[in-house]
CSV table of C-alpha atoms in Angstrom, one decimal:
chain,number,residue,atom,x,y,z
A,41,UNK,CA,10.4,60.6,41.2
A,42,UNK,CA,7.1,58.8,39.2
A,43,UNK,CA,4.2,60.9,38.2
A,44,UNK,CA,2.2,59.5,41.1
A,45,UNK,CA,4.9,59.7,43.7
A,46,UNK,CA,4.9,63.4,42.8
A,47,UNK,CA,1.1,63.6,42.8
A,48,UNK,CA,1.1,62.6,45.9
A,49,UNK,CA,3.6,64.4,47.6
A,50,UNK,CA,1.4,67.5,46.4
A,51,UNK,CA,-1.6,66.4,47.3
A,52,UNK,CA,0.0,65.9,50.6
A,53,UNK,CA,1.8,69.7,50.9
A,54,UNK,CA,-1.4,71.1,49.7
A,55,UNK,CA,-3.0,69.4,52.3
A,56,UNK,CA,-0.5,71.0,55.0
A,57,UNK,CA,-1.5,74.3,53.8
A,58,UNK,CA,-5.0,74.5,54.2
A,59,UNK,CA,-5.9,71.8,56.6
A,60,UNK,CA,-3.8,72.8,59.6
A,61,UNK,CA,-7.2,74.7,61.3
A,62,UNK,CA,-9.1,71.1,60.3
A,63,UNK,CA,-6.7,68.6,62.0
A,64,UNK,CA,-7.4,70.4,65.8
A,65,UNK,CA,-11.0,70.6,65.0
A,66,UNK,CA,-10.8,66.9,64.1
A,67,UNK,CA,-8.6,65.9,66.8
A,68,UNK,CA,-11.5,67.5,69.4
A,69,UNK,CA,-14.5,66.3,67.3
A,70,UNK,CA,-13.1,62.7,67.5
A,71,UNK,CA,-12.7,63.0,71.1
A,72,UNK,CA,-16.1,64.7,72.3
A,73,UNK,CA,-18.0,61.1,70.2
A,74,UNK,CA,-16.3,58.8,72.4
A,75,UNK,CA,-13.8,57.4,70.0
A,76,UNK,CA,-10.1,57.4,68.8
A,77,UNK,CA,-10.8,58.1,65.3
A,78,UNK,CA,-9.7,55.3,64.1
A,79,UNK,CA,-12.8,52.7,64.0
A,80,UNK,CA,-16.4,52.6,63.8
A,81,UNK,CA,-16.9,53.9,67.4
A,82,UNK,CA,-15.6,57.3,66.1
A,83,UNK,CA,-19.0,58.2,65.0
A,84,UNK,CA,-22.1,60.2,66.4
A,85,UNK,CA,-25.5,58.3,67.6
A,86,UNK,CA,-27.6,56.7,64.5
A,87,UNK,CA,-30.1,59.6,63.7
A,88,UNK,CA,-33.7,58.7,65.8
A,89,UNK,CA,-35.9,60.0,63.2
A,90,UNK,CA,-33.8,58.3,60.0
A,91,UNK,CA,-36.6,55.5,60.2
A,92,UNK,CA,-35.2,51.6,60.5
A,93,UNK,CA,-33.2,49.9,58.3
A,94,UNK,CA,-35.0,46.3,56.8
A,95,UNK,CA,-33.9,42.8,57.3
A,96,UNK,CA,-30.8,41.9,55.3
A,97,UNK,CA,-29.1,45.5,54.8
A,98,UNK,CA,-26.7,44.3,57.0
A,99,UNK,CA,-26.0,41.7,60.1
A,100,UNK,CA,-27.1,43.0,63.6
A,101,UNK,CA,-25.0,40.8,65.4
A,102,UNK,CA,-22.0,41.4,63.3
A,103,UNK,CA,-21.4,44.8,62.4
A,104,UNK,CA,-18.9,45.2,59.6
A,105,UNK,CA,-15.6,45.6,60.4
A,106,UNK,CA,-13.8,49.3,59.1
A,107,UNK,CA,-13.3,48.7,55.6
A,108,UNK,CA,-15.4,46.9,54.8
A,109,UNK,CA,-18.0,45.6,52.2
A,110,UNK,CA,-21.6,44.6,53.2
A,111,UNK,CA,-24.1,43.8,49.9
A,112,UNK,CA,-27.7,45.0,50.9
A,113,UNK,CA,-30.8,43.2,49.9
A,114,UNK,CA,-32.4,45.2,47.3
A,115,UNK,CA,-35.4,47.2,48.9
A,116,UNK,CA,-33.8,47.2,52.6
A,117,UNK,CA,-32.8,50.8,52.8
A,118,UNK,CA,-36.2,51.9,51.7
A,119,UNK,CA,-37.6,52.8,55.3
A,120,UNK,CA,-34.7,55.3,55.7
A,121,UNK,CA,-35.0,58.9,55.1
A,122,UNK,CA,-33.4,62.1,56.0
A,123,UNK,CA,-34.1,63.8,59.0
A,124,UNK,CA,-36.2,67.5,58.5
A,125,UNK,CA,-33.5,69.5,59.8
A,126,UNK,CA,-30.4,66.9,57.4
A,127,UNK,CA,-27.6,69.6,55.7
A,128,UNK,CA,-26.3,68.6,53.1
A,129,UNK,CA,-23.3,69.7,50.8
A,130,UNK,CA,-22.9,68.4,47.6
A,131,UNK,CA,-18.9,68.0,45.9
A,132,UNK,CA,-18.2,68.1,42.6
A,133,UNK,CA,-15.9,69.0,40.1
A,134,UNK,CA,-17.1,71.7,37.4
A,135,UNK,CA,-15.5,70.2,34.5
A,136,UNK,CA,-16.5,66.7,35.5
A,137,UNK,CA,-20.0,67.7,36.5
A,138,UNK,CA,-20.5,69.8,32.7
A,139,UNK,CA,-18.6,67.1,30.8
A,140,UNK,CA,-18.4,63.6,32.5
A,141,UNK,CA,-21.9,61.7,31.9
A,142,UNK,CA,-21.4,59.8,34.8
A,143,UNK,CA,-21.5,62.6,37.1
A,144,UNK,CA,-23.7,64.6,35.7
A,145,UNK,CA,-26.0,61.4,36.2
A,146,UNK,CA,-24.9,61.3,40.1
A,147,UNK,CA,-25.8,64.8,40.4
A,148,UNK,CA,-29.0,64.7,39.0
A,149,UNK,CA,-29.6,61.7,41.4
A,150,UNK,CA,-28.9,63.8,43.9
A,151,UNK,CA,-30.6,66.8,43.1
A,152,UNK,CA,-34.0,64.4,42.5
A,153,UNK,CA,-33.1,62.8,46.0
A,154,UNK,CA,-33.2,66.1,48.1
A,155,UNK,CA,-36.3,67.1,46.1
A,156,UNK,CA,-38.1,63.7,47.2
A,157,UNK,CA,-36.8,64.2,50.5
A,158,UNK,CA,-37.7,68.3,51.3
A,159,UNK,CA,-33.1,68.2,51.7
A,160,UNK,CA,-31.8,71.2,51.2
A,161,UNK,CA,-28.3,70.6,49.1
A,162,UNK,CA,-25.3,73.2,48.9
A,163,UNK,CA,-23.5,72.4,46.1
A,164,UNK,CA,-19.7,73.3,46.0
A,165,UNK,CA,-17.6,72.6,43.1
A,166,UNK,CA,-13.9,72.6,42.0
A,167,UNK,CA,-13.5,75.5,39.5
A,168,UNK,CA,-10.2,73.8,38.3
A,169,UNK,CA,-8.2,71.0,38.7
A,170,UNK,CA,-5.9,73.1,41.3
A,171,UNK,CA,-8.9,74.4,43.1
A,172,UNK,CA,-9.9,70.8,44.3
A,173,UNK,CA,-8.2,70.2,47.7
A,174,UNK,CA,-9.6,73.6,48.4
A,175,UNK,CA,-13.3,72.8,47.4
A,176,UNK,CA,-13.2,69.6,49.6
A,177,UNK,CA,-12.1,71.9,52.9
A,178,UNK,CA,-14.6,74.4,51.4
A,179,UNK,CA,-17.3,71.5,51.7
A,180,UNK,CA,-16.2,71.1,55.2
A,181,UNK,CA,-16.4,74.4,56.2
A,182,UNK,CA,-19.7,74.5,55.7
A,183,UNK,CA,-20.2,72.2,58.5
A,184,UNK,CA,-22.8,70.1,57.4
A,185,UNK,CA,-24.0,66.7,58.5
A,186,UNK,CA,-22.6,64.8,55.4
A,187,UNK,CA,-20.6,65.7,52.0
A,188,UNK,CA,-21.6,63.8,49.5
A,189,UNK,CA,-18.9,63.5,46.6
A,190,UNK,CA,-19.5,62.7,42.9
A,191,UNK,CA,-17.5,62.1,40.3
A,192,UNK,CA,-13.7,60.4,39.8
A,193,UNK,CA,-11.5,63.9,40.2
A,194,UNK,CA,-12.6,64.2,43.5
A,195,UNK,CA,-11.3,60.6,44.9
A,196,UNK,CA,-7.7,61.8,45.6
A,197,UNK,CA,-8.3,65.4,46.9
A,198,UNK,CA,-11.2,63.6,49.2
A,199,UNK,CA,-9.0,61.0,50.0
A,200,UNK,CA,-6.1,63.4,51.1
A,201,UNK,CA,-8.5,65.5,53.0
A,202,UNK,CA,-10.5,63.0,54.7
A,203,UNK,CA,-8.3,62.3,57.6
A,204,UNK,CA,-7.4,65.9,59.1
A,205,UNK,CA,-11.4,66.2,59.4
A,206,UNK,CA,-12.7,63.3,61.4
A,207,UNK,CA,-15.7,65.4,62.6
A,208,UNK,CA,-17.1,65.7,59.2
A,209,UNK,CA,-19.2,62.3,57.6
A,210,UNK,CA,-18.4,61.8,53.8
A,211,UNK,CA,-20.4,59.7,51.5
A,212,UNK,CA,-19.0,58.6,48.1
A,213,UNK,CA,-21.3,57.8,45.5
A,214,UNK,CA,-20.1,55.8,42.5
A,215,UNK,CA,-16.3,55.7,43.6
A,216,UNK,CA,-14.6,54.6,46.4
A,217,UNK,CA,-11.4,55.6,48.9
A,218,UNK,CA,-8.3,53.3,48.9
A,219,UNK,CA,-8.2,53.3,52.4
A,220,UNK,CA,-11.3,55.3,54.5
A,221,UNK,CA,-10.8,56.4,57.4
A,222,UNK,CA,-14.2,56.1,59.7
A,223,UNK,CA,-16.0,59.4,58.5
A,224,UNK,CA,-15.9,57.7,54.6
A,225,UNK,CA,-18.6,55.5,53.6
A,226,UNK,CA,-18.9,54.7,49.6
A,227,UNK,CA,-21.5,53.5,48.1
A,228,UNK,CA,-20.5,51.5,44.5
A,229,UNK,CA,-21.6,48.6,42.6
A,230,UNK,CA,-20.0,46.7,39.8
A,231,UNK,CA,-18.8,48.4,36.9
A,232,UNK,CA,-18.1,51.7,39.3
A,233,UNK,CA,-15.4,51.2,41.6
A,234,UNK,CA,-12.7,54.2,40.7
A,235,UNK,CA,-10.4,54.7,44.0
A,236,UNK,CA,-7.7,57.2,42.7
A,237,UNK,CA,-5.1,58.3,40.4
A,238,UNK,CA,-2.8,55.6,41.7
A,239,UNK,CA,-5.1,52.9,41.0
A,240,UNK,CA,-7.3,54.0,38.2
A,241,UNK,CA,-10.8,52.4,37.2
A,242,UNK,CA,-11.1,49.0,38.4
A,243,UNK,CA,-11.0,46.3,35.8
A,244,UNK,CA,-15.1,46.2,35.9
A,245,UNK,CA,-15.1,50.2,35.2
A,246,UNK,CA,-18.1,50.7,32.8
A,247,UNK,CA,-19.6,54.2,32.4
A,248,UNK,CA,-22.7,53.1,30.6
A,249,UNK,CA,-23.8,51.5,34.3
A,250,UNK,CA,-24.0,54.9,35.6
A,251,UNK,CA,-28.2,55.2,35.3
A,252,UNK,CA,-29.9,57.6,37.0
A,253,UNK,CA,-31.5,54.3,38.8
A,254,UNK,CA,-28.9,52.5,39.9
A,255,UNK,CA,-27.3,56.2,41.5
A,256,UNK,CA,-30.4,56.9,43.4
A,257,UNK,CA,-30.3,52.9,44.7
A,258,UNK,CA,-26.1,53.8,45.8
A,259,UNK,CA,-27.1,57.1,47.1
A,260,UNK,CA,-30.1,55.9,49.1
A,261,UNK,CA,-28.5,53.0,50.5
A,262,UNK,CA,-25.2,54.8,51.5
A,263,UNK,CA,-27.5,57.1,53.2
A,264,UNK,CA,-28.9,54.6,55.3
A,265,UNK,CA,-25.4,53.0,56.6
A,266,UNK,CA,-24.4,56.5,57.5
A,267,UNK,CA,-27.5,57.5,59.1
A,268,UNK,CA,-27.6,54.5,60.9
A,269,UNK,CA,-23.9,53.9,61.7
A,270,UNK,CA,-22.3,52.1,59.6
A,271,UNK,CA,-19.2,54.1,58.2
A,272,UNK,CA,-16.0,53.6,56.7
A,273,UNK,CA,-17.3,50.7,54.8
A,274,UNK,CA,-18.7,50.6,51.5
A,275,UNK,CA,-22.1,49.6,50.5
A,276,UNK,CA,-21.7,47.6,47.4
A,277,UNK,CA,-25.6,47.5,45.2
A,278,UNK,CA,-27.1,45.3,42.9
């Protein structure tokens, strides 16, 4: 068996164990929206109070298919904020978040974001490597309106997780899923773009573009697709 063939099968057992309670919930939180989970009509109502999106985030008349990539004009997101009564939880990885630069960069862009905004953030982090899958149905748990999730060790656990909780709205900042289901939207740019063990960086990978400005352009801008209904795509910023 190959290292990543073995990854994933225990990604995929670990996933069995602790996600069992998650896939019902998902199965009847997909249902109750109106959709089969599977597309972009698996979602909840664009939040009335998330202020308008400006011209050229995105094409009214043809909204991106699942999957997706849609390039924002700079500036069109700007009008969009997060509802007073948005929750928040914030995933991380310890070790990443102490020793990576890149996402200690994305978590200070997200801390400054929820100060900006009056957003209170729960932060829940993977102790260890073995604790991730855990942390991501911890995140969950929670049951807040979106998870936001910084930093490359937590693609795959994400990734794995993602599926058995199709009630639960995901936003990946500086990273993206191989294959999102409708509840993950990424927002990347070039010289990001990790999407997993199995793949690695992508052949623009480039640390040094991690700046605190260009994470609080992804963050802001994924933000908006979510909050206005455009998930499982990912928002690619200049």
């Amino acid at each position: 068996m190959t290292r990543l063939a073995a990854r994933t099968t225990a990604l995929l057992t670990a996933v069995a164990l602790v996600g069992a309670g998650a896939t019902l919930l998902a199965g009847c939180s997909a249902a109750s929206v109106g959709g089969s989970g599977t597309g972009p009509t698996a979602t909840a109502s664009p939040h009335v109070s998330a202020g308008a999106l400006g011209a050229g985030f995105s094409d009214p008349d043809q909204p991106p298919a699942p999957e997706a990539t849609i390039r924002p004009e700079p500036g069109s997101w700007s009008g969009v904020h997060a509802p007073a009564d948005y929750d928040v939880v914030l995933l991380s990885d310890a070790g990443d978040a102490a020793d990576d630069a890149p996402t200690r960069t994305l978590v200070d862009a997200v801390e400054s974001w929820a100060d900006d905004e009056g957003v209170t953030v729960e932060s829940v982090t993977a102790a260890t490597p073995d604790d991730r899958i855990a942390a991501v149905t911890r995140a969950v748990d929670a049951g807040p309106d979106l998870v936001i999730s910084v930093g490359n060790h937590m693609v795959d656990p994400l990734a794995a997780v993602s599926p058995t909780a199709l009630h639960q709205q995901f936003l990946v900042v500086g990273a993206e899923i191989a294959e999102p289901t409708s509840n993950v939207t990424a927002a990347d740019w070039t010289g990001g773009g990790f999407r997993g063990e199995g793949l690695g960086p992508s052949s623009h990978y480039d640390p040094a573009t991690f700046t605190r400005e260009r994470a609080d352009r992804a963050l802001r801008a994924g933000l908006a697709a979510v909050l206005h209904d455009l998930r499982g795509i990912v928002v690619w910023v200049r």
